[in-house]
Amino acid sequence: MPDEKPTLDQEHLPAKLGTEFITTFYRLLKGTTLYDRKSAVIDRLTQECLQVVNGIIQWEGNLLLKIVRDHFFFNNNWIIASADNYLTFKVFWQEMRKRRIGGMEFSEALSGEHLKDLVYLLSGLEENNESNYLSVKEQLEHRNIESIEVGKLELSKDEDISIDSEGLKKYSKEVYFRSIGFVKEVVESIHQQKPLPIRKAKRLMQYAVNAVMKDDSTLLGLVNIKNYDEDTFNHSVNVAIYAIALGQRIGIPKKHLSHLGMAGLFHDMGKTKIPEEILNKTEKLSPEEWSIMRSHPVVGTELIMRMKEWGELSARMMEGAFEHHLRYDLTGYPRLTQKKRITLFGRIVTIADFYDALVRPRVSLRFPYVSEKILGIMLERSGKDFDPAIVKVFINMIGVFPLGTLALLNTHEMGIVTQTQEDTELLDRPKVCLIYYSDGEYRKGKVVDLREMDEVSGDFKRSIVKTLNPNEYNINVAEFFI
Ligand SMILES: [Fe+2]
Ligand SMILES: [Fe+2]
């Protein structure tokens, strides 16, 4: 065995190189949709990618990237995204899948021009065309590029490839509203001391997991729905959705994600036992009222404990109910007599709960905070109230301008952020649905992409100047997602 490579490096090297390749290649591919082949940006991105590619070829002899289902294999090593590059991996995977390209191989060091040829060929492919890989092969042959191979994406039969974005939107909406209906049903069952429809909860959360895994933007848009009368129902469903989306990003396996959703859905179950007068009180609570309010984590845990039919799931759900106000450093409530560590589910539900509680208007909080402010508070309290690593991922997920943000643009237009960019470098350039006023009422205008460039000046056509509070403008953000 040659021993020029240290053991540690040898173990981590494929993951590191594979990640570097995916990151730089994806950036270049994305660049082709925005910039001309001759532009300086493309030159820079090409050089960055080329350096990685040729470095790998020099080191390993060749470079082979293969996509099998939703996994990447780099020179036959399975590589997993870390929290930091999760989004890049996911979007790159979506881009390749759309084009039905299942991998590529470079057998020799490349020139910049050949690399550009490849990315522009890939970039120009039709969506969902099975023979795309053949046309790329032909084009490469035609240009005498022999060192690059591309492969077809093999889809397994059970993979549901036909669901389009409209279909997914519909599906997500259905999951969302059915979940709200379900929470209502649960609350009634508790009041009437009837057994809870547990199978239904599991199924709904599995649907939610499916929707989030395909594309979480619709569900994360729906959480903006304001509902003063049924606040608790929406809140429970929102916490479940944030928890699932967050859990997915930190790599919790699919089968546990639905349990996490359940833990979110039932975290405030104890509130069903708190008198309405206290729950809905807008004035300051008296110390007695506060202590009743603060009993809801324990009451909720007791309710869950009593449901034996939940089996192993009940332990997971108790984590959400019992721990969501406990805080990372255990300074919250209920007070503990013994030190313990907050569970992963508990830490996730805490973050989801805190954010949702502040971002939406409630009886007790007429003007909710704008998202930036809440994320700021969360960052400040990271390590005290919240798990610092998970907060970081959460902030990344919500983004600089999350869905539903009311933005003022440099063109003096106003609009609602309706789609965020998955590319972390373009988080400040979402798609915005413009708003205009007619007869004293606001209307939805066209949707503009803030990545759009002005051809003459070479600058972006529109940029966000600042965010505004939609409630102060009487704008119902949810309308933009339904
Ligand atoms: Fe709570
Ligand atoms: Fe809550």
Tab-separated table of C-alpha atoms and ligand atoms in Angstrom:
chain	number	residue	atom	x	y	z
A	1	MET	CA	0.000	0.000	0.000
A	2	PRO	CA	1.383	3.387	-0.860
A	3	ASP	CA	1.413	5.538	2.228
A	4	GLU	CA	1.861	9.005	0.822
A	5	LYS	CA	-1.682	9.991	1.861
A	6	PRO	CA	-2.327	10.191	5.592
A	7	THR	CA	-5.154	7.923	6.795
A	8	LEU	CA	-7.394	10.664	8.042
A	9	ASP	CA	-7.245	12.519	4.768
A	10	GLN	CA	-7.806	9.378	2.812
A	11	GLU	CA	-11.034	8.805	4.645
A	12	HIS	CA	-12.382	12.318	4.233
A	13	LEU	CA	-10.846	13.177	0.916
A	14	PRO	CA	-13.571	11.838	-1.412
A	15	ALA	CA	-16.256	13.732	0.501
A	16	LYS	CA	-14.221	16.921	0.434
A	17	LEU	CA	-13.302	16.691	-3.241
A	18	GLY	CA	-16.780	15.593	-4.278
A	19	THR	CA	-18.327	18.484	-2.384
A	20	GLU	CA	-15.913	20.956	-3.945
A	21	PHE	CA	-16.694	19.643	-7.388
A	22	ILE	CA	-20.467	19.769	-6.903
A	23	THR	CA	-20.285	23.262	-5.442
A	24	THR	CA	-18.133	24.808	-8.136
A	25	PHE	CA	-19.815	22.935	-10.979
A	26	TYR	CA	-23.251	23.942	-9.754
A	27	ARG	CA	-22.209	27.584	-9.481
A	28	LEU	CA	-20.985	27.513	-13.043
A	29	LEU	CA	-24.132	25.781	-14.288
A	30	LYS	CA	-26.280	28.348	-12.497
A	31	GLY	CA	-24.121	31.106	-13.974
A	32	THR	CA	-25.008	29.975	-17.493
A	33	THR	CA	-28.634	30.894	-16.891
A	34	LEU	CA	-27.684	34.446	-15.974
A	35	TYR	CA	-24.617	35.312	-17.960
A	36	ASP	CA	-23.338	35.185	-21.444
A	37	ARG	CA	-20.601	32.682	-22.295
A	38	LYS	CA	-18.109	35.459	-22.899
A	39	SER	CA	-18.779	37.313	-19.666
A	40	ALA	CA	-16.130	37.832	-17.012
A	41	VAL	CA	-18.302	36.132	-14.391
A	42	ILE	CA	-18.437	32.933	-16.437
A	43	ASP	CA	-14.688	33.103	-16.947
A	44	ARG	CA	-14.138	33.323	-13.220
A	45	LEU	CA	-16.612	30.530	-12.407
A	46	THR	CA	-15.054	28.349	-15.095
A	47	GLN	CA	-11.585	28.864	-13.681
A	48	GLU	CA	-12.769	28.031	-10.173
A	49	CYS	CA	-14.402	24.816	-11.312
A	50	LEU	CA	-11.546	23.922	-13.608
A	51	GLN	CA	-9.037	24.170	-10.812
A	52	VAL	CA	-11.049	21.686	-8.775
A	53	VAL	CA	-11.660	19.314	-11.700
A	54	ASN	CA	-8.081	19.234	-12.862
A	55	GLY	CA	-6.808	18.937	-9.312
A	56	ILE	CA	-8.979	15.885	-8.825
A	57	ILE	CA	-7.893	14.313	-12.100
A	58	GLN	CA	-4.275	14.849	-11.219
A	59	TRP	CA	-4.802	13.259	-7.825
A	60	GLU	CA	-7.270	10.483	-8.584
A	61	GLY	CA	-6.740	9.849	-12.290
A	62	ASN	CA	-10.332	10.562	-13.241
A	63	LEU	CA	-13.506	12.179	-11.967
A	64	LEU	CA	-16.770	10.295	-11.919
A	65	LEU	CA	-19.956	11.715	-10.493
A	66	LYS	CA	-23.024	9.526	-10.439
A	67	ILE	CA	-26.519	10.172	-9.204
A	68	VAL	CA	-28.450	7.198	-7.917
A	69	ARG	CA	-31.935	8.043	-6.722
A	70	ASP	CA	-31.234	11.062	-4.556
A	71	HIS	CA	-27.668	10.185	-3.679
A	72	PHE	CA	-24.410	11.385	-5.099
A	73	PHE	CA	-21.487	9.052	-5.670
A	74	PHE	CA	-18.138	10.591	-6.318
A	75	ASN	CA	-15.480	8.223	-7.658
A	76	ASN	CA	-17.653	5.457	-6.214
A	77	ASN	CA	-17.839	6.986	-2.738
A	78	TRP	CA	-21.238	7.962	-1.431
A	79	ILE	CA	-21.119	11.590	-0.398
A	80	ILE	CA	-23.557	13.266	1.930
A	81	ALA	CA	-24.224	16.973	2.116
A	82	SER	CA	-23.442	18.784	5.329
A	83	ALA	CA	-25.804	21.402	6.721
A	84	ASP	CA	-23.774	24.154	5.042
A	85	ASN	CA	-23.986	22.804	1.533
A	86	TYR	CA	-27.290	21.032	1.831
A	87	LEU	CA	-29.083	23.518	-0.393
A	88	THR	CA	-26.470	23.440	-3.117
A	89	PHE	CA	-26.651	19.658	-3.242
A	90	LYS	CA	-30.403	19.687	-3.330
A	91	VAL	CA	-30.703	22.269	-6.093
A	92	PHE	CA	-27.948	20.698	-8.137
A	93	TRP	CA	-29.723	17.376	-7.822
A	94	GLN	CA	-32.990	18.984	-8.956
A	95	GLU	CA	-31.279	20.614	-11.928
A	96	MET	CA	-29.707	17.352	-13.047
A	97	ARG	CA	-32.866	15.403	-12.500
A	98	LYS	CA	-34.894	17.859	-14.527
A	99	ARG	CA	-32.512	17.294	-17.394
A	100	ARG	CA	-32.451	13.540	-16.875
A	101	ILE	CA	-28.674	13.527	-16.563
A	102	GLY	CA	-27.445	10.926	-14.116
A	103	GLY	CA	-23.757	11.645	-14.026
A	104	MET	CA	-20.608	12.648	-15.792
A	105	GLU	CA	-17.060	11.465	-16.116
A	106	PHE	CA	-13.880	13.324	-16.948
A	107	SER	CA	-10.982	11.090	-17.878
A	108	GLU	CA	-8.365	13.738	-18.630
A	109	ALA	CA	-7.499	17.235	-17.549
A	110	LEU	CA	-9.898	19.674	-19.219
A	111	SER	CA	-9.540	23.010	-20.886
A	112	GLY	CA	-11.720	25.912	-19.864
A	113	GLU	CA	-13.416	25.959	-23.266
A	114	HIS	CA	-14.375	22.283	-23.037
A	115	LEU	CA	-15.808	22.792	-19.583
A	116	LYS	CA	-17.824	25.743	-20.854
A	117	ASP	CA	-19.038	23.633	-23.784
A	118	LEU	CA	-20.314	21.046	-21.353
A	119	VAL	CA	-22.123	23.408	-18.981
A	120	TYR	CA	-23.778	25.373	-21.761
A	121	LEU	CA	-24.896	22.122	-23.376
A	122	LEU	CA	-26.364	20.954	-20.073
A	123	SER	CA	-27.902	24.311	-19.387
A	124	GLY	CA	-29.722	24.367	-22.733
A	125	LEU	CA	-31.344	20.939	-22.383
A	126	GLU	CA	-35.091	20.479	-22.450
A	127	GLU	CA	-36.817	19.417	-19.283
A	128	ASN	CA	-37.744	15.773	-18.822
A	129	ASN	CA	-36.383	14.588	-22.142
A	130	GLU	CA	-35.159	11.009	-21.787
A	131	SER	CA	-32.701	11.300	-24.663
A	132	ASN	CA	-30.964	14.411	-23.394
A	133	TYR	CA	-27.815	12.498	-22.554
A	134	LEU	CA	-27.609	11.304	-26.158
A	135	SER	CA	-27.766	14.780	-27.553
A	136	VAL	CA	-25.027	15.933	-25.196
A	137	LYS	CA	-22.901	12.966	-26.266
A	138	GLU	CA	-23.449	13.798	-29.934
A	139	GLN	CA	-22.569	17.414	-29.432
A	140	LEU	CA	-19.417	16.505	-27.538
A	141	GLU	CA	-18.391	14.089	-30.273
A	142	HIS	CA	-19.109	16.693	-32.864
A	143	ARG	CA	-16.698	19.020	-31.086
A	144	ASN	CA	-14.082	16.287	-30.710
A	145	ILE	CA	-14.264	16.324	-26.954
A	146	GLU	CA	-13.412	12.785	-25.993
A	147	SER	CA	-12.506	13.176	-22.357
A	148	ILE	CA	-16.045	13.972	-21.183
A	149	GLU	CA	-18.838	11.417	-20.815
A	150	VAL	CA	-22.360	12.023	-19.597
A	151	GLY	CA	-24.819	9.393	-18.447
A	152	LYS	CA	-28.552	8.981	-18.361
A	153	LEU	CA	-30.453	9.337	-15.127
A	154	GLU	CA	-31.922	5.998	-14.145
A	155	LEU	CA	-35.216	6.477	-12.421
A	156	SER	CA	-36.754	3.706	-10.424
A	157	LYS	CA	-40.309	2.789	-11.312
A	158	ASP	CA	-41.922	3.932	-8.106
A	159	GLU	CA	-40.464	7.379	-8.413
A	160	ASP	CA	-43.157	9.875	-8.946
A	161	ILE	CA	-41.576	12.043	-11.569
A	162	SER	CA	-44.603	13.543	-13.135
A	163	ILE	CA	-45.669	15.800	-10.280
A	164	ASP	CA	-45.319	19.309	-11.619
A	165	SER	CA	-45.098	22.443	-9.570
A	166	GLU	CA	-48.835	23.132	-9.874
A	167	GLY	CA	-49.625	19.620	-8.721
A	168	LEU	CA	-47.285	19.972	-5.811
A	169	LYS	CA	-48.837	23.281	-4.838
A	170	LYS	CA	-52.266	21.704	-4.761
A	171	TYR	CA	-50.980	18.748	-2.804
A	172	SER	CA	-49.250	20.987	-0.253
A	173	LYS	CA	-52.378	23.086	0.210
A	174	GLU	CA	-54.465	20.028	0.753
A	175	VAL	CA	-52.022	18.703	3.346
A	176	TYR	CA	-51.993	22.064	5.097
A	177	PHE	CA	-55.733	22.539	5.345
A	178	ARG	CA	-56.392	18.934	6.219
A	179	SER	CA	-53.853	19.211	9.025
A	180	ILE	CA	-55.637	22.257	10.390
A	181	GLY	CA	-58.927	20.392	10.272
A	182	PHE	CA	-57.233	17.538	12.015
A	183	VAL	CA	-55.914	19.665	14.882
A	184	LYS	CA	-59.470	20.943	15.407
A	185	GLU	CA	-60.653	17.370	15.575
A	186	VAL	CA	-57.988	16.553	18.157
A	187	VAL	CA	-58.954	19.475	20.357
A	188	GLU	CA	-62.593	18.400	20.251
A	189	SER	CA	-61.667	14.809	21.046
A	190	ILE	CA	-59.719	15.968	24.075
A	191	HIS	CA	-62.623	18.074	25.311
A	192	GLN	CA	-64.990	15.157	24.893
A	193	GLN	CA	-62.439	12.684	26.254
A	194	LYS	CA	-62.609	10.587	23.113
A	195	PRO	CA	-59.648	8.602	21.751
A	196	LEU	CA	-57.490	10.515	19.327
A	197	PRO	CA	-57.354	9.663	15.613
A	198	ILE	CA	-53.718	8.713	15.740
A	199	ARG	CA	-53.406	6.922	12.389
A	200	LYS	CA	-54.693	9.991	10.677
A	201	ALA	CA	-52.068	12.151	12.362
A	202	LYS	CA	-49.323	9.825	11.206
A	203	ARG	CA	-50.621	9.759	7.671
A	204	LEU	CA	-50.972	13.533	7.488
A	205	MET	CA	-47.456	14.058	8.739
A	206	GLN	CA	-46.155	11.564	6.189
A	207	TYR	CA	-47.888	13.589	3.478
A	208	ALA	CA	-46.346	16.744	4.887
A	209	VAL	CA	-42.908	15.108	4.830
A	210	ASN	CA	-43.419	14.104	1.182
A	211	ALA	CA	-44.405	17.627	0.243
A	212	VAL	CA	-41.497	19.189	2.112
A	213	MET	CA	-39.005	16.778	0.575
A	214	LYS	CA	-40.137	17.555	-2.959
A	215	ASP	CA	-40.154	21.301	-2.456
A	216	ASP	CA	-40.827	23.021	0.811
A	217	SER	CA	-41.565	26.449	-0.611
A	218	THR	CA	-45.345	26.051	-0.855
A	219	LEU	CA	-45.747	24.755	2.673
A	220	LEU	CA	-43.378	27.380	4.019
A	221	GLY	CA	-45.502	29.973	2.194
A	222	LEU	CA	-48.729	28.677	3.662
A	223	VAL	CA	-47.498	29.159	7.205
A	224	ASN	CA	-48.094	32.874	6.576
A	225	ILE	CA	-51.817	32.417	6.807
A	226	LYS	CA	-53.309	34.672	9.448
A	227	ASN	CA	-56.172	33.332	11.374
A	228	TYR	CA	-57.085	35.222	14.507
A	229	ASP	CA	-59.935	32.922	15.453
A	230	GLU	CA	-58.184	29.674	14.981
A	231	ASP	CA	-54.740	30.729	15.949
A	232	THR	CA	-53.866	27.586	17.917
A	233	PHE	CA	-54.755	25.305	15.029
A	234	ASN	CA	-52.618	27.175	12.538
A	235	HIS	CA	-49.821	27.503	15.032
A	236	SER	CA	-49.665	23.749	15.667
A	237	VAL	CA	-49.555	22.943	11.964
A	238	ASN	CA	-46.963	25.652	11.293
A	239	VAL	CA	-44.686	24.373	14.031
A	240	ALA	CA	-44.942	20.893	12.519
A	241	ILE	CA	-44.011	22.229	9.069
A	242	TYR	CA	-41.079	24.317	10.275
A	243	ALA	CA	-39.878	21.338	12.305
A	244	ILE	CA	-40.049	18.945	9.347
A	245	ALA	CA	-38.345	21.390	6.990
A	246	LEU	CA	-35.634	22.050	9.555
A	247	GLY	CA	-35.241	18.360	10.392
A	248	GLN	CA	-34.808	17.564	6.739
A	249	ARG	CA	-32.041	20.100	6.420
A	250	ILE	CA	-30.069	18.730	9.303
A	251	GLY	CA	-30.290	15.246	7.853
A	252	ILE	CA	-32.920	13.501	9.986
A	253	PRO	CA	-33.971	10.373	8.062
A	254	LYS	CA	-37.339	10.438	6.330
A	255	LYS	CA	-39.022	7.897	8.558
A	256	HIS	CA	-38.237	9.976	11.650
A	257	LEU	CA	-39.338	13.212	10.050
A	258	SER	CA	-43.012	12.338	10.342
A	259	HIS	CA	-42.478	11.675	14.056
A	260	LEU	CA	-40.867	15.056	14.336
A	261	GLY	CA	-43.918	16.517	12.604
A	262	MET	CA	-46.134	14.830	15.191
A	263	ALA	CA	-44.022	16.255	18.013
A	264	GLY	CA	-44.568	19.697	16.479
A	265	LEU	CA	-48.259	19.164	15.864
A	266	PHE	CA	-48.914	18.199	19.479
A	267	HIS	CA	-46.461	20.447	21.303
A	268	ASP	CA	-49.138	22.768	22.707
A	269	MET	CA	-51.688	20.079	23.395
A	270	GLY	CA	-51.657	21.045	27.078
A	271	LYS	CA	-53.235	24.375	26.136
A	272	THR	CA	-56.535	22.587	25.542
A	273	LYS	CA	-56.803	22.355	29.327
A	274	ILE	CA	-56.169	26.044	29.950
A	275	PRO	CA	-59.273	28.249	30.342
A	276	GLU	CA	-60.029	30.353	27.273
A	277	GLU	CA	-60.098	33.558	29.345
A	278	ILE	CA	-56.440	33.102	30.151
A	279	LEU	CA	-55.426	31.938	26.684
A	280	ASN	CA	-57.072	34.867	24.957
A	281	LYS	CA	-56.393	37.554	27.495
A	282	THR	CA	-54.880	40.635	25.886
A	283	GLU	CA	-53.915	42.398	29.124
A	284	LYS	CA	-51.058	41.370	31.323
A	285	LEU	CA	-51.534	38.022	33.047
A	286	SER	CA	-51.598	37.924	36.851
A	287	PRO	CA	-48.973	35.742	38.565
A	288	GLU	CA	-51.617	33.043	39.150
A	289	GLU	CA	-52.692	33.151	35.533
A	290	TRP	CA	-49.085	32.919	34.454
A	291	SER	CA	-48.503	29.837	36.487
A	292	ILE	CA	-51.582	28.207	34.926
A	293	MET	CA	-50.317	29.193	31.487
A	294	ARG	CA	-46.923	27.762	32.254
A	295	SER	CA	-48.388	24.432	33.194
A	296	HIS	CA	-49.194	23.574	29.582
A	297	PRO	CA	-45.984	21.642	28.831
A	298	VAL	CA	-46.560	19.350	31.811
A	299	VAL	CA	-50.287	19.011	31.175
A	300	GLY	CA	-49.578	18.194	27.534
A	301	THR	CA	-47.031	15.572	28.496
A	302	GLU	CA	-49.547	13.973	30.841
A	303	LEU	CA	-52.151	13.901	28.098
A	304	ILE	CA	-49.742	12.143	25.770
A	305	MET	CA	-48.622	9.728	28.475
A	306	ARG	CA	-52.174	8.590	28.927
A	307	MET	CA	-52.407	7.490	25.312
A	308	LYS	CA	-50.867	4.104	25.418
A	309	GLU	CA	-51.800	3.245	21.864
A	310	TRP	CA	-49.186	5.701	20.600
A	311	GLY	CA	-46.422	3.222	21.444
A	312	GLU	CA	-42.851	4.407	20.884
A	313	LEU	CA	-44.169	7.491	19.197
A	314	SER	CA	-45.477	8.897	22.447
A	315	ALA	CA	-41.945	9.272	23.807
A	316	ARG	CA	-41.013	11.429	20.801
A	317	MET	CA	-44.138	13.506	21.121
A	318	MET	CA	-43.570	14.068	24.791
A	319	GLU	CA	-40.196	15.552	23.964
A	320	GLY	CA	-41.892	18.295	21.951
A	321	ALA	CA	-44.598	18.938	24.538
A	322	PHE	CA	-42.404	18.855	27.617
A	323	GLU	CA	-39.302	20.611	26.339
A	324	HIS	CA	-40.453	23.393	24.051
A	325	HIS	CA	-40.262	26.132	26.714
A	326	LEU	CA	-37.398	24.613	28.642
A	327	ARG	CA	-34.678	26.434	26.683
A	328	TYR	CA	-31.301	25.105	25.660
A	329	ASP	CA	-29.678	26.133	28.959
A	330	LEU	CA	-32.680	24.873	30.978
A	331	THR	CA	-33.561	28.310	32.358
A	332	GLY	CA	-37.127	28.116	31.019
A	333	TYR	CA	-40.095	26.179	32.335
A	334	PRO	CA	-41.073	23.715	33.757
A	335	ARG	CA	-38.282	24.021	36.331
A	336	LEU	CA	-36.286	20.836	36.537
A	337	THR	CA	-34.985	19.280	39.704
A	338	GLN	CA	-32.415	17.336	37.774
A	339	LYS	CA	-30.115	18.442	34.990
A	340	LYS	CA	-30.860	16.929	31.643
A	341	ARG	CA	-30.025	17.598	28.048
A	342	ILE	CA	-32.744	18.770	25.739
A	343	THR	CA	-33.432	16.151	23.084
A	344	LEU	CA	-32.914	16.862	19.398
A	345	PHE	CA	-36.667	16.914	18.764
A	346	GLY	CA	-37.108	19.238	21.731
A	347	ARG	CA	-34.461	21.614	20.415
A	348	ILE	CA	-36.023	21.682	16.945
A	349	VAL	CA	-39.588	22.200	18.165
A	350	THR	CA	-38.403	25.026	20.460
A	351	ILE	CA	-37.013	26.952	17.494
A	352	ALA	CA	-40.035	26.306	15.279
A	353	ASP	CA	-42.390	27.337	18.092
A	354	PHE	CA	-40.554	30.528	18.980
A	355	TYR	CA	-40.391	31.748	15.405
A	356	ASP	CA	-43.990	31.005	14.537
A	357	ALA	CA	-45.251	32.542	17.763
A	358	LEU	CA	-43.602	35.865	16.958
A	359	VAL	CA	-43.948	36.081	13.204
A	360	ARG	CA	-47.719	35.992	12.991
A	361	PRO	CA	-50.250	38.379	14.416
A	362	ARG	CA	-52.045	37.179	17.504
A	363	VAL	CA	-54.634	38.559	19.792
A	364	SER	CA	-51.963	39.467	22.293
A	365	LEU	CA	-49.508	40.848	19.770
A	366	ARG	CA	-51.187	43.145	17.327
A	367	PHE	CA	-48.170	43.881	15.218
A	368	PRO	CA	-46.008	40.849	14.894
A	369	TYR	CA	-42.310	41.294	14.419
A	370	VAL	CA	-40.857	41.182	10.974
A	371	SER	CA	-38.845	38.098	10.335
A	372	GLU	CA	-35.433	39.807	10.333
A	373	LYS	CA	-36.025	41.031	13.835
A	374	ILE	CA	-37.024	37.604	15.125
A	375	LEU	CA	-34.030	35.968	13.487
A	376	GLY	CA	-31.892	38.643	15.124
A	377	ILE	CA	-33.344	37.821	18.535
A	378	MET	CA	-32.791	34.140	17.900
A	379	LEU	CA	-29.193	34.701	16.982
A	380	GLU	CA	-28.673	36.794	20.077
A	381	ARG	CA	-30.128	34.067	22.259
A	382	SER	CA	-28.354	31.302	20.426
A	383	GLY	CA	-26.563	29.054	22.925
A	384	LYS	CA	-28.853	30.282	25.707
A	385	ASP	CA	-32.402	29.648	24.552
A	386	PHE	CA	-31.576	27.795	21.362
A	387	ASP	CA	-29.177	25.225	20.051
A	388	PRO	CA	-26.617	27.346	18.158
A	389	ALA	CA	-26.055	24.856	15.334
A	390	ILE	CA	-29.748	24.386	14.627
A	391	VAL	CA	-30.436	28.117	14.806
A	392	LYS	CA	-27.863	28.618	12.085
A	393	VAL	CA	-29.577	26.142	9.798
A	394	PHE	CA	-32.956	27.660	10.601
A	395	ILE	CA	-31.821	31.163	9.697
A	396	ASN	CA	-30.447	29.826	6.461
A	397	MET	CA	-33.724	28.120	5.740
A	398	ILE	CA	-35.898	31.132	6.436
A	399	GLY	CA	-33.528	33.251	4.394
A	400	VAL	CA	-32.744	36.906	4.282
A	401	PHE	CA	-36.098	37.712	2.744
A	402	PRO	CA	-38.403	34.851	3.632
A	403	LEU	CA	-41.551	33.982	1.728
A	404	GLY	CA	-44.264	36.467	2.531
A	405	THR	CA	-41.898	39.397	3.110
A	406	LEU	CA	-43.266	42.742	1.983
A	407	ALA	CA	-40.415	44.431	0.172
A	408	LEU	CA	-39.823	47.939	-1.068
A	409	LEU	CA	-37.771	47.953	-4.268
A	410	ASN	CA	-35.329	50.522	-5.608
A	411	THR	CA	-37.787	51.124	-8.443
A	412	HIS	CA	-40.274	52.427	-5.820
A	413	GLU	CA	-42.397	49.357	-6.425
A	414	MET	CA	-43.667	47.204	-3.600
A	415	GLY	CA	-44.132	43.456	-3.629
A	416	ILE	CA	-44.443	40.237	-1.705
A	417	VAL	CA	-41.666	37.641	-1.824
A	418	THR	CA	-43.339	34.582	-3.313
A	419	GLN	CA	-40.352	32.431	-4.167
A	420	THR	CA	-36.903	32.350	-2.671
A	421	GLN	CA	-33.809	31.239	-4.538
A	422	GLU	CA	-32.311	28.020	-3.313
A	423	ASP	CA	-28.878	29.168	-4.334
A	424	THR	CA	-27.399	30.600	-1.145
A	425	GLU	CA	-25.529	33.228	-3.094
A	426	LEU	CA	-28.757	34.649	-4.475
A	427	LEU	CA	-30.807	34.693	-1.286
A	428	ASP	CA	-31.243	38.446	-1.619
A	429	ARG	CA	-32.724	38.058	-5.121
A	430	PRO	CA	-36.041	36.261	-4.653
A	431	LYS	CA	-39.069	36.353	-6.931
A	432	VAL	CA	-41.488	39.067	-5.959
A	433	CYS	CA	-45.152	39.510	-6.802
A	434	LEU	CA	-45.620	43.227	-7.375
A	435	ILE	CA	-48.477	45.061	-5.736
A	436	TYR	CA	-50.309	48.031	-7.107
A	437	TYR	CA	-53.213	50.028	-5.811
A	438	SER	CA	-56.424	50.650	-7.640
A	439	ASP	CA	-59.626	52.104	-6.169
A	440	GLY	CA	-57.930	52.257	-2.796
A	441	GLU	CA	-57.324	48.528	-2.705
A	442	TYR	CA	-54.181	46.600	-3.346
A	443	ARG	CA	-53.998	44.135	-6.246
A	444	LYS	CA	-51.581	41.464	-7.274
A	445	GLY	CA	-49.397	42.498	-10.176
A	446	LYS	CA	-46.878	40.491	-12.159
A	447	VAL	CA	-44.191	38.341	-10.625
A	448	VAL	CA	-40.667	39.621	-11.203
A	449	ASP	CA	-37.387	37.809	-10.689
A	450	LEU	CA	-34.866	39.982	-8.876
A	451	ARG	CA	-32.051	38.112	-10.627
A	452	GLU	CA	-33.055	39.833	-13.854
A	453	MET	CA	-30.349	42.065	-15.240
A	454	ASP	CA	-30.651	45.267	-17.171
A	455	GLU	CA	-28.891	44.670	-20.462
A	456	VAL	CA	-27.802	48.240	-20.941
A	457	SER	CA	-26.415	49.076	-17.516
A	458	GLY	CA	-25.363	45.524	-16.588
A	459	ASP	CA	-26.925	46.012	-13.147
A	460	PHE	CA	-29.823	44.183	-11.615
A	461	LYS	CA	-33.165	45.554	-12.762
A	462	ARG	CA	-34.649	45.605	-9.291
A	463	SER	CA	-33.275	45.246	-5.783
A	464	ILE	CA	-34.820	45.226	-2.353
A	465	VAL	CA	-34.234	48.460	-0.469
A	466	LYS	CA	-36.006	47.546	2.729
A	467	THR	CA	-38.700	45.357	4.152
A	468	LEU	CA	-42.009	46.644	5.418
A	469	ASN	CA	-44.526	45.240	7.811
A	470	PRO	CA	-47.444	43.863	5.744
A	471	ASN	CA	-49.850	44.322	8.653
A	472	GLU	CA	-49.293	48.045	8.673
A	473	TYR	CA	-50.322	48.095	5.028
A	474	ASN	CA	-53.275	45.803	5.618
A	475	ILE	CA	-51.927	43.245	3.222
A	476	ASN	CA	-53.009	39.672	3.672
A	477	VAL	CA	-49.839	37.884	2.720
A	478	ALA	CA	-51.443	34.453	2.607
A	479	GLU	CA	-53.488	35.479	-0.449
A	480	PHE	CA	-50.282	35.344	-2.425
A	481	PHE	CA	-49.881	31.651	-1.712
A	482	ILE	CA	-53.390	30.321	-2.144
B	1	FE	FE	-46.159	26.319	24.216
B	2	FE	FE	-46.448	26.838	20.826
